[in-house]
Amino acid sequence: MEILAFGVQTDEKPLMEKAFAGHHEVRCVGVFLNEDTAPIAAGYEIVSTSVNADLNHRVLQTLAAGGTQMIAQRSTGFNNIDLDVAERLGLTVARVSSYSPYSVAEFAWTLAMAVNRRIVRASNRTRDFDFRLDGLMGRDLRGRTVGVVGTGKIGEAFTRIAHGFGMTLLGWDIAENPACLELGMRYVEKERLFAEADLVSLHVPLLPATHHLVDAAALRAMKDDAILVNSSRGGLVDTDALVGELRAGRFTGVGLDVYEAEAGLFFLDKSLAGIEDDVLARLVTFPNVVVTSHQAYYTADAVGQIIDTTVQNVLDHIAGRRSENVLVPRLQDRTITRGPRPAARR
């Protein structure tokens, strides 16, 4: 059997081919799955997709009509898949329920330190042999307060690093993490967290309840010199409201690895095309903002785990096995009653 994998990055392709070797053939394409590219999948029983794929009802209908039976998503999040439509069409859907939390947690800290210590500005200056320190002053994080929004595996890893810095730990989540409590974290209402934290880092999934969790009110509640980091999902932050606060001169720094309108932009070369997204174009002009292209997960360790799990999901599907990674089971495995789907934790 040959599997079609959409949205495969150059660095990812040899890892994919090696992982599938001895099992099944895999055809890797760089284009992302959407309404325009879905017809490519005709004749492929199994399709693998990336986090920026758009699996709306029309895409799913095209896949089903072309003979696709299983979608193996190479990410933990699945807010880009219409699971109800997939279920009606008889499509099996699986995801990667977990991978190295350290990849994302460490990158979130990379963003936090980059904006705090003005690393991008300093690097750009020294490339021009400008070695002045004007405007590069940061501040110690030891003794300051960090607010961790979402304390699952990634949030816990982020918290452990914050504890190493000697920071006061505030957390917010639907359930308290005992490991974070042992580190000295105090769980508080999110309004208090936004108001008291010197650094706020987001580690929750994108769900209807968390869409624009950091809205205009939350941004206004934050300290004028606070740092905001989002390495989870772009839709957690109201970007229009964020731009408004930045224009008012607020925040020491903002580090964003995700953007709510990133589909069709991130992972692609748009350097010669001109960006039509006025909000993103404005956002990247602020000297205290660093935007990266959804790369927090992108380490050899994490990508290797993601690919290995994807291969196992495919093998389980073919063998008729069902694991915790299955979001929509095979048609023949479905029962009348079905429990709630897992949260799209990242």
CSV table of C-alpha atoms in Angstrom, one decimal:
chain,number,residue,atom,x,y,z
A,1,MET,CA,0.0,0.0,0.0
A,2,GLU,CA,1.2,3.5,-0.7
A,3,ILE,CA,0.3,6.3,1.7
A,4,LEU,CA,0.1,9.9,0.6
A,5,ALA,CA,1.6,12.5,3.0
A,6,PHE,CA,0.7,16.1,2.5
A,7,GLY,CA,2.6,19.1,3.8
A,8,VAL,CA,5.9,17.3,4.4
A,9,GLN,CA,8.8,19.6,5.1
A,10,THR,CA,12.2,19.1,3.5
A,11,ASP,CA,13.8,18.1,6.8
A,12,GLU,CA,10.9,15.8,7.5
A,13,LYS,CA,10.9,13.8,4.3
A,14,PRO,CA,13.8,11.5,4.9
A,15,LEU,CA,12.5,10.7,8.4
A,16,MET,CA,9.1,9.8,6.9
A,17,GLU,CA,10.6,7.6,4.3
A,18,LYS,CA,12.8,5.8,6.7
A,19,ALA,CA,10.1,5.3,9.2
A,20,PHE,CA,7.7,3.7,6.7
A,21,ALA,CA,10.4,1.6,5.1
A,22,GLY,CA,9.7,-2.1,5.5
A,23,HIS,CA,6.0,-1.4,6.1
A,24,HIS,CA,4.4,0.6,3.3
A,25,GLU,CA,5.5,3.0,0.6
A,26,VAL,CA,4.9,6.7,1.3
A,27,ARG,CA,4.6,9.5,-1.2
A,28,CYS,CA,5.6,12.8,0.3
A,29,VAL,CA,4.3,16.1,-1.2
A,30,GLY,CA,5.1,19.6,0.0
A,31,VAL,CA,1.7,21.0,-0.7
A,32,PHE,CA,-0.9,21.3,2.1
A,33,LEU,CA,-4.2,19.5,2.0
A,34,ASN,CA,-7.0,21.9,1.1
A,35,GLU,CA,-9.9,22.1,-1.4
A,36,ASP,CA,-7.5,22.7,-4.3
A,37,THR,CA,-5.1,19.9,-3.5
A,38,ALA,CA,-7.6,17.3,-2.2
A,39,PRO,CA,-8.0,15.7,-5.7
A,40,ILE,CA,-4.4,14.6,-5.6
A,41,ALA,CA,-5.4,12.0,-3.0
A,42,ALA,CA,-7.7,10.1,-5.4
A,43,GLY,CA,-6.8,6.4,-5.2
A,44,TYR,CA,-5.0,6.6,-1.9
A,45,GLU,CA,-6.6,4.6,0.9
A,46,ILE,CA,-4.6,6.4,3.6
A,47,VAL,CA,-3.7,10.1,3.7
A,48,SER,CA,-1.4,11.8,6.2
A,49,THR,CA,-1.9,15.5,7.0
A,50,SER,CA,-0.1,18.3,8.8
A,51,VAL,CA,-1.4,20.7,11.3
A,52,ASN,CA,-2.1,23.4,8.7
A,53,ALA,CA,-4.2,21.2,6.5
A,54,ASP,CA,-7.8,22.3,6.0
A,55,LEU,CA,-10.1,19.3,6.4
A,56,ASN,CA,-13.5,21.0,6.0
A,57,HIS,CA,-16.5,19.2,4.8
A,58,ARG,CA,-15.7,19.7,1.1
A,59,VAL,CA,-12.2,18.4,1.5
A,60,LEU,CA,-13.4,15.4,3.4
A,61,GLN,CA,-16.1,14.7,0.8
A,62,THR,CA,-13.4,14.8,-2.0
A,63,LEU,CA,-11.2,12.4,0.0
A,64,ALA,CA,-14.0,10.0,0.6
A,65,ALA,CA,-15.1,10.1,-3.0
A,66,GLY,CA,-11.6,9.3,-4.1
A,67,GLY,CA,-11.4,6.2,-2.0
A,68,THR,CA,-9.6,7.5,1.1
A,69,GLN,CA,-10.5,5.5,4.2
A,70,MET,CA,-8.1,6.9,6.8
A,71,ILE,CA,-6.6,10.3,7.8
A,72,ALA,CA,-3.5,10.2,9.9
A,73,GLN,CA,-2.9,13.7,11.3
A,74,ARG,CA,0.7,14.4,12.2
A,75,SER,CA,-0.1,16.6,15.2
A,76,THR,CA,-1.8,16.6,18.5
A,77,GLY,CA,-4.3,19.4,17.7
A,78,PHE,CA,-7.2,18.5,15.4
A,79,ASN,CA,-9.3,21.7,15.3
A,80,ASN,CA,-8.6,21.8,11.6
A,81,ILE,CA,-10.7,18.6,11.0
A,82,ASP,CA,-14.5,18.4,10.8
A,83,LEU,CA,-14.8,15.2,12.8
A,84,ASP,CA,-18.5,15.0,12.6
A,85,VAL,CA,-18.4,15.1,8.8
A,86,ALA,CA,-15.5,12.5,8.8
A,87,GLU,CA,-17.7,10.2,10.9
A,88,ARG,CA,-20.7,10.5,8.6
A,89,LEU,CA,-18.5,9.8,5.6
A,90,GLY,CA,-17.0,6.7,7.2
A,91,LEU,CA,-13.5,8.1,7.4
A,92,THR,CA,-11.2,6.9,10.2
A,93,VAL,CA,-9.2,9.8,11.8
A,94,ALA,CA,-6.2,9.4,14.1
A,95,ARG,CA,-3.8,11.9,15.5
A,96,VAL,CA,-0.6,12.0,17.6
A,97,SER,CA,-1.8,12.3,21.1
A,98,SER,CA,1.6,13.3,22.6
A,99,TYR,CA,5.2,13.9,21.7
A,100,SER,CA,8.2,15.6,23.3
A,101,PRO,CA,6.7,18.4,25.5
A,102,TYR,CA,10.2,19.8,25.9
A,103,SER,CA,10.4,20.9,22.2
A,104,VAL,CA,7.6,23.4,22.6
A,105,ALA,CA,8.3,24.4,26.2
A,106,GLU,CA,12.0,25.2,25.4
A,107,PHE,CA,11.0,27.1,22.4
A,108,ALA,CA,8.5,29.2,24.4
A,109,TRP,CA,11.3,30.1,26.7
A,110,THR,CA,13.5,30.9,23.6
A,111,LEU,CA,10.8,33.4,22.5
A,112,ALA,CA,10.5,34.9,26.0
A,113,MET,CA,14.2,35.4,26.4
A,114,ALA,CA,14.6,36.7,22.8
A,115,VAL,CA,12.1,39.5,23.4
A,116,ASN,CA,13.3,40.2,27.0
A,117,ARG,CA,16.9,40.6,26.0
A,118,ARG,CA,16.3,42.1,22.6
A,119,ILE,CA,18.2,39.3,20.8
A,120,VAL,CA,16.8,39.9,17.3
A,121,ARG,CA,17.5,43.7,17.5
A,122,ALA,CA,21.0,43.1,18.9
A,123,SER,CA,21.8,40.5,16.2
A,124,ASN,CA,20.6,42.8,13.4
A,125,ARG,CA,22.7,45.6,14.8
A,126,THR,CA,25.9,43.6,15.0
A,127,ARG,CA,25.5,42.4,11.4
A,128,ASP,CA,25.8,46.1,10.5
A,129,PHE,CA,28.8,46.5,12.9
A,130,ASP,CA,26.7,48.6,15.3
A,131,PHE,CA,27.7,47.6,18.7
A,132,ARG,CA,25.8,50.1,20.8
A,133,LEU,CA,23.7,48.9,23.8
A,134,ASP,CA,21.1,51.6,23.5
A,135,GLY,CA,17.6,50.2,23.7
A,136,LEU,CA,18.8,46.6,24.5
A,137,MET,CA,18.3,46.6,28.2
A,138,GLY,CA,16.4,43.6,29.5
A,139,ARG,CA,15.6,42.5,33.0
A,140,ASP,CA,16.3,39.6,35.4
A,141,LEU,CA,13.5,37.0,35.5
A,142,ARG,CA,14.5,35.6,38.9
A,143,GLY,CA,12.0,36.8,41.5
A,144,ARG,CA,9.4,37.8,38.9
A,145,THR,CA,6.1,36.2,38.4
A,146,VAL,CA,5.2,33.8,35.5
A,147,GLY,CA,1.7,32.9,34.6
A,148,VAL,CA,1.3,29.5,32.9
A,149,VAL,CA,-2.1,29.2,31.1
A,150,GLY,CA,-2.5,25.5,30.7
A,151,THR,CA,-0.5,23.1,32.8
A,152,GLY,CA,-0.6,19.9,30.8
A,153,LYS,CA,2.6,18.1,29.7
A,154,ILE,CA,4.0,21.2,27.9
A,155,GLY,CA,2.8,23.6,30.5
A,156,GLU,CA,4.5,21.5,33.2
A,157,ALA,CA,7.8,21.4,31.2
A,158,PHE,CA,7.6,25.2,30.9
A,159,THR,CA,6.9,25.5,34.6
A,160,ARG,CA,9.9,23.4,35.5
A,161,ILE,CA,12.1,25.8,33.5
A,162,ALA,CA,10.5,28.8,35.2
A,163,HIS,CA,11.1,27.2,38.6
A,164,GLY,CA,14.8,26.9,37.6
A,165,PHE,CA,14.9,30.6,36.9
A,166,GLY,CA,13.6,31.2,40.5
A,167,MET,CA,10.2,32.7,39.5
A,168,THR,CA,7.0,32.9,41.3
A,169,LEU,CA,4.6,30.4,39.7
A,170,LEU,CA,0.9,31.1,38.9
A,171,GLY,CA,-1.2,28.7,36.9
A,172,TRP,CA,-4.6,28.4,35.4
A,173,ASP,CA,-6.3,25.3,34.0
A,174,ILE,CA,-9.5,23.3,34.3
A,175,ALA,CA,-7.6,20.8,36.6
A,176,GLU,CA,-4.5,21.3,38.8
A,177,ASN,CA,-1.3,19.4,37.9
A,178,PRO,CA,0.2,17.8,41.1
A,179,ALA,CA,3.7,18.1,39.6
A,180,CYS,CA,3.2,21.9,39.2
A,181,LEU,CA,1.9,22.1,42.7
A,182,GLU,CA,5.0,20.4,44.0
A,183,LEU,CA,7.1,23.1,42.3
A,184,GLY,CA,5.2,25.7,44.3
A,185,MET,CA,2.6,26.8,41.7
A,186,ARG,CA,-0.5,28.6,42.9
A,187,TYR,CA,-3.6,28.1,40.8
A,188,VAL,CA,-5.6,31.3,40.4
A,189,GLU,CA,-8.4,32.7,38.3
A,190,LYS,CA,-7.2,33.7,34.8
A,191,GLU,CA,-8.1,37.3,35.5
A,192,ARG,CA,-5.7,37.4,38.4
A,193,LEU,CA,-3.0,35.6,36.5
A,194,PHE,CA,-3.2,38.1,33.6
A,195,ALA,CA,-3.0,41.0,36.1
A,196,GLU,CA,-0.1,39.8,38.2
A,197,ALA,CA,2.2,38.0,35.8
A,198,ASP,CA,5.3,39.6,34.4
A,199,LEU,CA,5.4,36.8,31.8
A,200,VAL,CA,2.3,35.0,30.4
A,201,SER,CA,2.8,31.8,28.4
A,202,LEU,CA,-0.1,30.0,26.7
A,203,HIS,CA,-0.3,26.2,26.6
A,204,VAL,CA,-3.9,25.3,26.1
A,205,PRO,CA,-5.7,23.7,23.1
A,206,LEU,CA,-7.8,25.8,20.7
A,207,LEU,CA,-11.4,25.0,21.5
A,208,PRO,CA,-14.6,27.0,21.3
A,209,ALA,CA,-14.2,27.8,25.0
A,210,THR,CA,-10.6,29.0,24.5
A,211,HIS,CA,-11.0,31.0,21.3
A,212,HIS,CA,-9.7,34.5,22.0
A,213,LEU,CA,-9.0,33.5,25.6
A,214,VAL,CA,-6.6,36.4,25.5
A,215,ASP,CA,-9.0,39.0,24.4
A,216,ALA,CA,-9.1,42.8,24.7
A,217,ALA,CA,-10.0,42.7,28.4
A,218,ALA,CA,-7.3,40.2,29.2
A,219,LEU,CA,-4.7,42.3,27.4
A,220,ARG,CA,-5.8,45.5,29.1
A,221,ALA,CA,-5.5,43.7,32.5
A,222,MET,CA,-1.9,42.7,31.8
A,223,LYS,CA,1.0,44.9,33.1
A,224,ASP,CA,2.3,47.5,30.7
A,225,ASP,CA,5.7,45.9,30.8
A,226,ALA,CA,4.6,42.3,30.7
A,227,ILE,CA,5.8,39.6,28.2
A,228,LEU,CA,3.3,37.5,26.3
A,229,VAL,CA,4.3,34.2,24.6
A,230,ASN,CA,2.0,32.0,22.5
A,231,SER,CA,3.5,28.7,21.2
A,232,SER,CA,0.1,26.9,21.2
A,233,ARG,CA,-2.6,28.0,18.8
A,234,GLY,CA,-3.0,31.4,17.1
A,235,GLY,CA,-6.7,31.6,17.8
A,236,LEU,CA,-6.1,31.9,21.6
A,237,VAL,CA,-5.2,35.5,21.1
A,238,ASP,CA,-7.3,38.3,19.6
A,239,THR,CA,-4.6,39.6,17.3
A,240,ASP,CA,-6.5,42.8,16.4
A,241,ALA,CA,-6.7,43.7,20.1
A,242,LEU,CA,-3.1,42.8,20.6
A,243,VAL,CA,-2.0,45.1,17.8
A,244,GLY,CA,-4.0,47.9,19.4
A,245,GLU,CA,-2.2,47.5,22.7
A,246,LEU,CA,1.2,47.4,21.0
A,247,ARG,CA,0.4,50.6,19.1
A,248,ALA,CA,-0.3,52.1,22.5
A,249,GLY,CA,3.3,51.3,23.5
A,250,ARG,CA,2.4,48.5,25.9
A,251,PHE,CA,4.3,45.3,26.7
A,252,THR,CA,8.0,44.6,27.0
A,253,GLY,CA,7.7,42.0,24.4
A,254,VAL,CA,5.5,39.5,22.6
A,255,GLY,CA,6.7,36.2,21.2
A,256,LEU,CA,4.4,34.4,18.8
A,257,ASP,CA,5.1,31.1,17.1
A,258,VAL,CA,1.5,30.9,16.0
A,259,TYR,CA,-1.0,33.2,14.4
A,260,GLU,CA,-4.8,32.9,14.1
A,261,ALA,CA,-4.8,33.4,10.3
A,262,GLU,CA,-1.6,31.4,9.6
A,263,ALA,CA,-3.2,28.9,7.2
A,264,GLY,CA,-1.9,29.6,3.7
A,265,LEU,CA,1.1,31.6,5.1
A,266,PHE,CA,3.1,29.6,7.6
A,267,PHE,CA,5.4,26.9,6.2
A,268,LEU,CA,5.4,28.7,2.8
A,269,ASP,CA,7.8,31.1,1.1
A,270,LYS,CA,5.9,34.4,0.7
A,271,SER,CA,9.0,36.6,0.4
A,272,LEU,CA,8.2,37.5,-3.2
A,273,ALA,CA,4.5,37.5,-3.0
A,274,GLY,CA,3.6,40.4,-0.8
A,275,ILE,CA,1.4,39.8,2.2
A,276,GLU,CA,-2.3,40.8,2.0
A,277,ASP,CA,-2.8,40.2,5.7
A,278,ASP,CA,-2.6,43.7,7.1
A,279,VAL,CA,-2.7,42.6,10.7
A,280,LEU,CA,0.3,40.3,10.3
A,281,ALA,CA,2.1,42.9,8.3
A,282,ARG,CA,1.6,45.4,11.1
A,283,LEU,CA,2.4,43.0,13.8
A,284,VAL,CA,5.9,42.1,12.5
A,285,THR,CA,6.9,45.8,12.3
A,286,PHE,CA,6.9,46.3,16.1
A,287,PRO,CA,10.4,46.2,17.5
A,288,ASN,CA,9.3,44.3,20.6
A,289,VAL,CA,7.6,41.5,18.7
A,290,VAL,CA,9.1,38.3,17.5
A,291,VAL,CA,7.0,36.1,15.1
A,292,THR,CA,8.1,32.6,14.1
A,293,SER,CA,6.5,30.2,11.7
A,294,HIS,CA,4.9,27.5,14.0
A,295,GLN,CA,8.3,25.8,14.6
A,296,ALA,CA,8.1,25.2,18.3
A,297,TYR,CA,7.6,21.5,17.8
A,298,TYR,CA,10.3,21.3,15.2
A,299,THR,CA,13.1,19.3,16.8
A,300,ALA,CA,14.5,16.0,15.5
A,301,ASP,CA,13.2,14.4,18.8
A,302,ALA,CA,9.7,15.6,18.5
A,303,VAL,CA,9.3,15.2,14.8
A,304,GLY,CA,10.7,11.7,15.1
A,305,GLN,CA,8.2,10.8,17.7
A,306,ILE,CA,5.4,12.3,15.6
A,307,ILE,CA,6.3,10.3,12.6
A,308,ASP,CA,6.8,7.0,14.6
A,309,THR,CA,3.3,7.5,16.1
A,310,THR,CA,1.8,8.2,12.7
A,311,VAL,CA,3.4,5.0,11.3
A,312,GLN,CA,1.9,3.1,14.2
A,313,ASN,CA,-1.5,4.7,13.7
A,314,VAL,CA,-1.4,3.5,10.0
A,315,LEU,CA,-0.4,0.0,11.0
A,316,ASP,CA,-3.1,-0.2,13.7
A,317,HIS,CA,-5.7,0.9,11.2
A,318,ILE,CA,-4.7,-1.7,8.7
A,319,ALA,CA,-4.6,-4.4,11.4
A,320,GLY,CA,-7.9,-3.4,12.8
A,321,ARG,CA,-6.4,-2.2,16.1
A,322,ARG,CA,-7.7,0.8,18.0
A,323,SER,CA,-5.5,3.1,20.2
A,324,GLU,CA,-5.9,6.2,22.2
A,325,ASN,CA,-4.8,8.2,19.1
A,326,VAL,CA,-8.1,7.4,17.2
A,327,LEU,CA,-10.5,10.3,17.1
A,328,VAL,CA,-13.0,8.7,14.7
A,329,PRO,CA,-12.8,4.9,14.6
A,330,ARG,CA,-13.2,2.6,11.6
A,331,LEU,CA,-16.7,2.3,10.4
A,332,GLN,CA,-16.9,-1.4,11.4
A,333,ASP,CA,-15.6,-0.6,14.9
A,334,ARG,CA,-18.2,2.0,15.8
A,335,THR,CA,-20.8,1.4,18.4
A,336,ILE,CA,-24.1,3.1,19.1
A,337,THR,CA,-22.6,4.9,22.2
A,338,ARG,CA,-19.4,6.8,22.0
A,339,GLY,CA,-17.6,8.7,24.8
A,340,PRO,CA,-16.4,12.2,24.5
A,341,ARG,CA,-13.5,12.9,22.2
A,342,PRO,CA,-10.1,13.8,23.9
A,343,ALA,CA,-9.1,17.4,24.3
A,344,ALA,CA,-6.9,18.8,21.6
A,345,ARG,CA,-4.0,19.3,23.9
A,346,ARG,CA,-0.7,20.4,22.3
